[in-house]
mmCIF file of C-alpha atoms and ligand atoms in Angstrom:
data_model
loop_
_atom_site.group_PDB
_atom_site.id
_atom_site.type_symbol
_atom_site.label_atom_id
_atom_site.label_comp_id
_atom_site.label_asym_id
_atom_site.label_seq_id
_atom_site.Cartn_x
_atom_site.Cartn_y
_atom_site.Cartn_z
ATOM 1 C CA UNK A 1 19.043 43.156 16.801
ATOM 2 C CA UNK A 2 18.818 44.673 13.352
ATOM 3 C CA UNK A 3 21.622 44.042 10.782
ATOM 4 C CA UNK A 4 22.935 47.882 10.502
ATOM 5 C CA UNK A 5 24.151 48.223 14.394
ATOM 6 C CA UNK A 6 27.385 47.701 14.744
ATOM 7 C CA UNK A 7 28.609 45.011 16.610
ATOM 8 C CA UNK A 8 31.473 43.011 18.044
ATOM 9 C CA UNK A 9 32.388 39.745 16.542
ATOM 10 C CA UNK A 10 34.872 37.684 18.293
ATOM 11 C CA UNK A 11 36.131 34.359 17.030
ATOM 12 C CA UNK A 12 38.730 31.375 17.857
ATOM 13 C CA UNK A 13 40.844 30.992 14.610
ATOM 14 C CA UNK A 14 41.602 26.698 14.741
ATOM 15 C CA UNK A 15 38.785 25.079 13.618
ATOM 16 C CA UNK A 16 36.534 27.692 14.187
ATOM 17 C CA UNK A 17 37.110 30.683 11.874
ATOM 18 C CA UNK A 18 39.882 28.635 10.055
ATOM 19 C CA UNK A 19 38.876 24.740 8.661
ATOM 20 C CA UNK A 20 36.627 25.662 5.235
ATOM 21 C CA UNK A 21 38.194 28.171 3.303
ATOM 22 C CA UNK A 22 35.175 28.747 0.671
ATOM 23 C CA UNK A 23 33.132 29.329 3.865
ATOM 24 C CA UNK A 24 35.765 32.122 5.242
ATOM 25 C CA UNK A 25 35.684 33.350 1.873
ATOM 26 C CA UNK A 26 32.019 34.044 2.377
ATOM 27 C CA UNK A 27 32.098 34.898 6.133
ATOM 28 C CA UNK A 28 34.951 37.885 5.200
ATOM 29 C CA UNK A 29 33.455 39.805 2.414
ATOM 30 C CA UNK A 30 30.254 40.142 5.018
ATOM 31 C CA UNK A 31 32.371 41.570 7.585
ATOM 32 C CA UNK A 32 34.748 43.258 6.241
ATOM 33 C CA UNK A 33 31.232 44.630 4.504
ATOM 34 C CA UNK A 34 29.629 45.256 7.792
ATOM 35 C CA UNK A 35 32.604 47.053 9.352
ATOM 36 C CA UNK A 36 33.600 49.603 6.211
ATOM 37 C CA UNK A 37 29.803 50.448 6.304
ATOM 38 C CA UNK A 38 28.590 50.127 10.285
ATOM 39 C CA UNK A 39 31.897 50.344 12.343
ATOM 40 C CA UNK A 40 31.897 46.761 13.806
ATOM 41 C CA UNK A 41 34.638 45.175 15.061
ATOM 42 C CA UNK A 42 36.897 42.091 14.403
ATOM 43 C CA UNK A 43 38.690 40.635 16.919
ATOM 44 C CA UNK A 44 40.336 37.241 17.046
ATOM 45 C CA UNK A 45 40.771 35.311 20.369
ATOM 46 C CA UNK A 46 43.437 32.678 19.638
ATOM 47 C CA UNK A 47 45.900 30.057 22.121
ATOM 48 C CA UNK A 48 48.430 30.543 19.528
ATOM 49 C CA UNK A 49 51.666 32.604 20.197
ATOM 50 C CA UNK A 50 51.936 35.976 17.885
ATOM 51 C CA UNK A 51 54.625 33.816 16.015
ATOM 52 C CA UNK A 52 52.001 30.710 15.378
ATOM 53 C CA UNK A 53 49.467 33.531 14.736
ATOM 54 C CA UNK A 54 51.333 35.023 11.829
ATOM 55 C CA UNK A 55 52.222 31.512 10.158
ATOM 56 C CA UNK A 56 48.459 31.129 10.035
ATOM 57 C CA UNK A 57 48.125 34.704 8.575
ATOM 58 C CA UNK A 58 50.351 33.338 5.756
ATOM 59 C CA UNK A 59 48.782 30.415 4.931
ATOM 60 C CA UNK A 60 45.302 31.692 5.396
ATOM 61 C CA UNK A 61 43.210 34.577 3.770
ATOM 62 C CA UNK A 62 42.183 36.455 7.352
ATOM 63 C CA UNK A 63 41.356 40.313 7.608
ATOM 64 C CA UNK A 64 43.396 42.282 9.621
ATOM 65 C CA UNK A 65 41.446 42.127 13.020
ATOM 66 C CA UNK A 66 41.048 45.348 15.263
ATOM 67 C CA UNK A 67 42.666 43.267 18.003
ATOM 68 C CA UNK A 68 44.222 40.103 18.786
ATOM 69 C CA UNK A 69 43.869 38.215 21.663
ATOM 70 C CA UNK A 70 46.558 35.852 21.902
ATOM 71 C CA UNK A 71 48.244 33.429 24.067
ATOM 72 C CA UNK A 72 44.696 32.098 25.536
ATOM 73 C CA UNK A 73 43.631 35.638 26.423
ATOM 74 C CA UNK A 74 46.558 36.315 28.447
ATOM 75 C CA UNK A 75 47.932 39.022 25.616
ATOM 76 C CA UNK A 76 46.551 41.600 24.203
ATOM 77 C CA UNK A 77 47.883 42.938 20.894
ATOM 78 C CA UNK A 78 46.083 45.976 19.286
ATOM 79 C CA UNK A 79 47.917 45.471 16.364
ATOM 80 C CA UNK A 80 49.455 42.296 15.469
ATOM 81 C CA UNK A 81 51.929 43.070 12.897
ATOM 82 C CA UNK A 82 53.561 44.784 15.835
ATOM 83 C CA UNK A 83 54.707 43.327 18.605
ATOM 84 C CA UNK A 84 53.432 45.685 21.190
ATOM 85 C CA UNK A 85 51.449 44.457 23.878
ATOM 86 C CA UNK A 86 48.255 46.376 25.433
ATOM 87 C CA UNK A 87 50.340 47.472 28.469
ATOM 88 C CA UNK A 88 47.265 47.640 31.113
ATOM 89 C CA UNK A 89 45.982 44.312 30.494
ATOM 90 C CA UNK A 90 49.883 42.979 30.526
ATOM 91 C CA UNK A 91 49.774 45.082 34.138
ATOM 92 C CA UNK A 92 46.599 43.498 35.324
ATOM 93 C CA UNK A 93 47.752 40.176 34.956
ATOM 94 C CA UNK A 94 51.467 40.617 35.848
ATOM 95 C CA UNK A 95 50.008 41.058 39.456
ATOM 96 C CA UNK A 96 50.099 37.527 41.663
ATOM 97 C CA UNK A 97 51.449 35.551 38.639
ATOM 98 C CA UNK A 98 54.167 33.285 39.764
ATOM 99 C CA UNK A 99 55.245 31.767 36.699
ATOM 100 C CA UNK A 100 58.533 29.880 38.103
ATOM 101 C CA UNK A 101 56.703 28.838 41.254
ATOM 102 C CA UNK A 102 53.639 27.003 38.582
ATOM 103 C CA UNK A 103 56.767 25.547 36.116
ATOM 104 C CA UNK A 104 58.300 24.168 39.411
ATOM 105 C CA UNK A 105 55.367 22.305 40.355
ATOM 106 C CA UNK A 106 54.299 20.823 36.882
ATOM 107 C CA UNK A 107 57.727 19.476 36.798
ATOM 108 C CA UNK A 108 56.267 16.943 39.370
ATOM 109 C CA UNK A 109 54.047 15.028 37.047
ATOM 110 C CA UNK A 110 56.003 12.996 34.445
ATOM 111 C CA UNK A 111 52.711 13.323 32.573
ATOM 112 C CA UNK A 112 52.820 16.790 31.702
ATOM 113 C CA UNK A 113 55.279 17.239 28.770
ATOM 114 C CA UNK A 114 56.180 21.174 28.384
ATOM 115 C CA UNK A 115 54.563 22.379 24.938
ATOM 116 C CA UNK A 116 57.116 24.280 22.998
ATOM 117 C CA UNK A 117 59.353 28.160 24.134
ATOM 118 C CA UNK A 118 57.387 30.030 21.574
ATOM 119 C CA UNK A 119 53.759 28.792 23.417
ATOM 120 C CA UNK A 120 55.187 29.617 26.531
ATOM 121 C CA UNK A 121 53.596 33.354 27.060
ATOM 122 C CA UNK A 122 54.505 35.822 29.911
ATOM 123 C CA UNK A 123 51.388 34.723 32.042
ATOM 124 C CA UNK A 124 50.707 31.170 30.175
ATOM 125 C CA UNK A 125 52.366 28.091 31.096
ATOM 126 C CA UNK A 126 51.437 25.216 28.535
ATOM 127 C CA UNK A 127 52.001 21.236 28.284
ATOM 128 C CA UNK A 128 50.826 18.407 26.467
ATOM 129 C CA UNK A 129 48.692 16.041 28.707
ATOM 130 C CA UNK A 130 46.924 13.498 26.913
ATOM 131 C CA UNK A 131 42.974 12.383 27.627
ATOM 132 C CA UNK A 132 44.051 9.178 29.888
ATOM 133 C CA UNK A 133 46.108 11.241 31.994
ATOM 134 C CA UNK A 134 44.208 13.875 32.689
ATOM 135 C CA UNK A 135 41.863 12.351 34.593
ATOM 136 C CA UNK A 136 44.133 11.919 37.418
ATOM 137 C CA UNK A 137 46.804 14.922 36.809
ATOM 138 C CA UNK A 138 44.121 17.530 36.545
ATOM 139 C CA UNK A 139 42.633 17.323 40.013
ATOM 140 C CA UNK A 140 46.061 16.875 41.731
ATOM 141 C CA UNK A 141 47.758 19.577 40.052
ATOM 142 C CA UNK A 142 44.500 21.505 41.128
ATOM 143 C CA UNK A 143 44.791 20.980 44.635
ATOM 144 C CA UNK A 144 48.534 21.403 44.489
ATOM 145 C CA UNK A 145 47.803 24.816 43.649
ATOM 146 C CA UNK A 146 44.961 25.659 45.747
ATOM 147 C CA UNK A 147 47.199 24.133 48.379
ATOM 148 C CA UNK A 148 49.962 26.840 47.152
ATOM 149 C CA UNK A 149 47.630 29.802 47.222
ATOM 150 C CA UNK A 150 48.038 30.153 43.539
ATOM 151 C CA UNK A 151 45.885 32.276 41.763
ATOM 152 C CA UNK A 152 45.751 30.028 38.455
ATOM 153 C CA UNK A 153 43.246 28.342 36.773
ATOM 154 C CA UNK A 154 43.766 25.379 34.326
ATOM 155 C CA UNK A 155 42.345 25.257 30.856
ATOM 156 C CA UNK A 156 42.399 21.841 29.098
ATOM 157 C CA UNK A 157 41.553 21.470 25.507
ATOM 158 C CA UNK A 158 40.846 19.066 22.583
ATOM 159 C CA UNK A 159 42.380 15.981 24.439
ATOM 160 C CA UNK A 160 45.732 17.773 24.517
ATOM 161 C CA UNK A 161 46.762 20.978 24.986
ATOM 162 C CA UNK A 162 46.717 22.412 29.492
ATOM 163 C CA UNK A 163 47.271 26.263 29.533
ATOM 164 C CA UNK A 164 47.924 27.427 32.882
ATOM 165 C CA UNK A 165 46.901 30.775 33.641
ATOM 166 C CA UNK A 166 46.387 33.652 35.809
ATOM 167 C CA UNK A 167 42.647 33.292 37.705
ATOM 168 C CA UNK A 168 42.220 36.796 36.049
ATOM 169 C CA UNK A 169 43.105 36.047 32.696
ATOM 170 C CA UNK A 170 41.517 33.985 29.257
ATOM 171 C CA UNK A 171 39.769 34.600 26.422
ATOM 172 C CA UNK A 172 36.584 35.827 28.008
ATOM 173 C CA UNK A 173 37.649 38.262 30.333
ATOM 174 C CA UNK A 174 40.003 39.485 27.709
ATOM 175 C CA UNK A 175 36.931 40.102 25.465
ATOM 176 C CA UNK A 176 35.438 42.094 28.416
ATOM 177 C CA UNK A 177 38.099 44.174 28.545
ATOM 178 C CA UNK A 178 38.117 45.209 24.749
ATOM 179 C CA UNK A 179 33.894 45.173 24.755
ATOM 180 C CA UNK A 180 34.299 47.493 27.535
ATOM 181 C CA UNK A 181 36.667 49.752 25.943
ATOM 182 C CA UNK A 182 35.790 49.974 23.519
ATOM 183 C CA UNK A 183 31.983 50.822 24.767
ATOM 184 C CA UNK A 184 30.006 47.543 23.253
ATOM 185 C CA UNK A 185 26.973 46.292 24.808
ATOM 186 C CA UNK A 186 26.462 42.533 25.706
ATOM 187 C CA UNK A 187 24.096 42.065 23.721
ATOM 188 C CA UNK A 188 25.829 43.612 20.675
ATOM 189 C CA UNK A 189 28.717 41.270 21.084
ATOM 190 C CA UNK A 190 28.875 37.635 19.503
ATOM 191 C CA UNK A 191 32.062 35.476 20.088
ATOM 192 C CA UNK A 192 32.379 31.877 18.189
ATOM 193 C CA UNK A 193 34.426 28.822 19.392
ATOM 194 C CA UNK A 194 35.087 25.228 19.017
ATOM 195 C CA UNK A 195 37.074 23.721 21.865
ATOM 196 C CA UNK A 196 37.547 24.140 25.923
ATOM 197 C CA UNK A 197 40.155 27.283 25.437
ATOM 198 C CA UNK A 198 36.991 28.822 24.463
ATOM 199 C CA UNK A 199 34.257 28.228 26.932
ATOM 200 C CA UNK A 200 35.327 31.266 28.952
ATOM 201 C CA UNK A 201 33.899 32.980 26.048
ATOM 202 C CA UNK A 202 30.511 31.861 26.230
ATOM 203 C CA UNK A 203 30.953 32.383 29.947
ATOM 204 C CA UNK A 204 29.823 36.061 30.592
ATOM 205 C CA UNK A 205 25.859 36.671 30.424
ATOM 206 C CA UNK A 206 23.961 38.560 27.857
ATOM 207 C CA UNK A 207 26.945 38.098 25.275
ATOM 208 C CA UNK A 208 25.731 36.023 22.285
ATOM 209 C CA UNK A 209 28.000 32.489 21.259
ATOM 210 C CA UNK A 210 27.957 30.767 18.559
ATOM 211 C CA UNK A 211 29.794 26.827 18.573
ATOM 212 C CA UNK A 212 30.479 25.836 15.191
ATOM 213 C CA UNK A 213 29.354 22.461 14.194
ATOM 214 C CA UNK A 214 32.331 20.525 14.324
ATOM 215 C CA UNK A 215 32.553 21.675 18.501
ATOM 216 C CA UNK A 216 34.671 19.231 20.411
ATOM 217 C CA UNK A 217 33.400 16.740 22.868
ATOM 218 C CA UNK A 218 34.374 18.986 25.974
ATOM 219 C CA UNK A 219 32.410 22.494 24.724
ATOM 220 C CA UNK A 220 29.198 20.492 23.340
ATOM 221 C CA UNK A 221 28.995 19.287 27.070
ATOM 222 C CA UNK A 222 29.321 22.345 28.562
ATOM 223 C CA UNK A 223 27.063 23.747 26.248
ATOM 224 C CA UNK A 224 24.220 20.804 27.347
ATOM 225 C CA UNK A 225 25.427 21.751 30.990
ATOM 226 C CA UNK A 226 24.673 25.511 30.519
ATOM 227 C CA UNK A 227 21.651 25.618 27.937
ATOM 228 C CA UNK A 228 20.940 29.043 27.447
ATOM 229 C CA UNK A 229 19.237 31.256 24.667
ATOM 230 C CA UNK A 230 22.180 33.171 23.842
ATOM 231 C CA UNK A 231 24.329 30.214 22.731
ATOM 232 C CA UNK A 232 23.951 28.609 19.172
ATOM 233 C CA UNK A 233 24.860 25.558 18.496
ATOM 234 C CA UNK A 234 25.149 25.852 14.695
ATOM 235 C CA UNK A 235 24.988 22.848 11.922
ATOM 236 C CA UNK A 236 27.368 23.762 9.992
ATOM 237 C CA UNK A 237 31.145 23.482 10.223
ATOM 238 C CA UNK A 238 33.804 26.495 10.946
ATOM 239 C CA UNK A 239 33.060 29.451 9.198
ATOM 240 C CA UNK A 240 30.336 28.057 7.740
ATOM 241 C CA UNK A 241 28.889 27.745 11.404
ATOM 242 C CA UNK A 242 29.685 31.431 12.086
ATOM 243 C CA UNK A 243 27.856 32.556 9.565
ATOM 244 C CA UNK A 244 24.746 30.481 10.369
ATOM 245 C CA UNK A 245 25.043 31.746 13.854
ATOM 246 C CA UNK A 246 25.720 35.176 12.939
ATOM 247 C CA UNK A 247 22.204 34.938 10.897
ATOM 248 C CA UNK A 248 20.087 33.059 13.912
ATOM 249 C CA UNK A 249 21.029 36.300 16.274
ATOM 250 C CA UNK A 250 20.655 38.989 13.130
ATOM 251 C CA UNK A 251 23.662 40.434 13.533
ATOM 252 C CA UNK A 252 23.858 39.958 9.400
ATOM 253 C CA UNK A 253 20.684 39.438 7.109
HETATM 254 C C1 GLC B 1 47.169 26.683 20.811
HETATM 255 C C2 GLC B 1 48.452 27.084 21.517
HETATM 256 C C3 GLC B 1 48.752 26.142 22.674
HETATM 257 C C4 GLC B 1 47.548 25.976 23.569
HETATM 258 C C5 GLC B 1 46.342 25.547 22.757
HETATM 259 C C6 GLC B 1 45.080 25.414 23.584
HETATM 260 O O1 GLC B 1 47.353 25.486 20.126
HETATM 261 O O2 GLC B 1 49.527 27.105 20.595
HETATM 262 O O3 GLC B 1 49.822 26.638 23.428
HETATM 263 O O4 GLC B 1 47.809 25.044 24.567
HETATM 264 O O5 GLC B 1 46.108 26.523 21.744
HETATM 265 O O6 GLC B 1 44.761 26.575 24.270
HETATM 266 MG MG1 MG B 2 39.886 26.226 18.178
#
């Protein structure tokens, strides 16, 4: 890798790129550096809602990105201060998403408590399910749906938070779409996470990851599950951790 190519950087914003803001104060005047000077791209892959997206915005000094993946990867929005949608990735999930059909079975299990409207996205159902729960909702609401012929998959992060979604679409497949439209190679493309929403990620080969130090429980075992020489596991916390992963792959001197 050498530290002029231009390259792809993709990061989760909660306690990832967000969580030390002297670090993120560092970590942007790099890449807003490296993308006046060598065209690379920033691209942030939240769960948040465009609404949730822009309070953080507010409260937090982030660069405009290129693109925003919101909504778990299930939205796509080339600009976020608009509220326009990428319309073929809206398309390509729209197709076997049965979003009344999933609500009407989660209604089933007294242990899933519906997150709030504004987290509820067009192909993204969400609850809160906490840790002792899950052990037994997870696999029945998994074979309730297999049973359905759903095409879903269920994301469950930090102890918390279960996205529903469409098998085709989260935060790594959406960053395939963008890497590949934007005409990035694997290898020139780094994404950065802390928590199971992200995992999908670190989940297509070649592509470089970095886990920031302060990774919860469930993405530092799938990390020791999947041991591989393009994932970092860095020391240091948030943005702090991006930049010390950034470094390790020489994407930045
Ligand atoms: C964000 C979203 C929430 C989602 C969670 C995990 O907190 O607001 O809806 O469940 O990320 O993906
Ligand atoms: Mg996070």
């Amino acid at each position: 890798m050498t530290e002029t190519a231009p390259f792809l950087f993709v990061t989760d914003l909660d306690n990832t790129l967000v969580g030390d803001r002297a670090a993120l104060e560092t970590l942007n005047e790099r890449l807003k550096w490296h993308r006046y000077n060598y065209g690379s791209k920033i691209v942030y892959a939240t769960g948040r809602s465009l609404p949730l997206y822009r309070e953080l915005a507010q409260e937090q000094a982030l660069l405009h990105p290129d693109a925003l993946i919101a909504y778990v990867g299930t939205t796509i929005y080339p600009d976020p201060d608009t509220e326009t949608a990428d319309p073929e990735w809206s398309q390509h999930l729209s197709q076997g998403w049965e979003g009344a059909k999933i609500t009407a079975i989660a209604s089933n299990y007294e242990q899933l408590n519906p997150q709030p409207d504004s987290e509820q996205g067009a192909f993204k159902s969400s609850y809160f399910l906490t840790l002792e729960d899950a052990e037994t909702v997870l696999p029945a609401l998994k074979s309730r749906f297999a049973a359905q012929e759903l095409e879903v998959q269920i994301i469950y992060s930090g102890g918390r938070d279960l996205d529903i979604l469409p098998a085709k679409g989260n935060k790594g497949y959406a960053v395939q779409y963008l890497r590949q439209k934007w005409g990035f190679y694997r290898y020139n493309t780094v994404v950065c996470g802390d928590s199971g929403n992200d995992i999908s990620l670190f989940s297509t080969e070649g592509v470089r990851g970095v886990l920031v130090g302060n990774a919860m429980p469930e993405l530092q075992q799938w990390y020791r599950e999947n041991a591989n020489d393009n994932h970092y596991l860095a020391r240091s916390r948030c943005a702090g951790g991006i930049l010390e992963g950034l470094q390790h792959f020489g994407f930045l001197p």
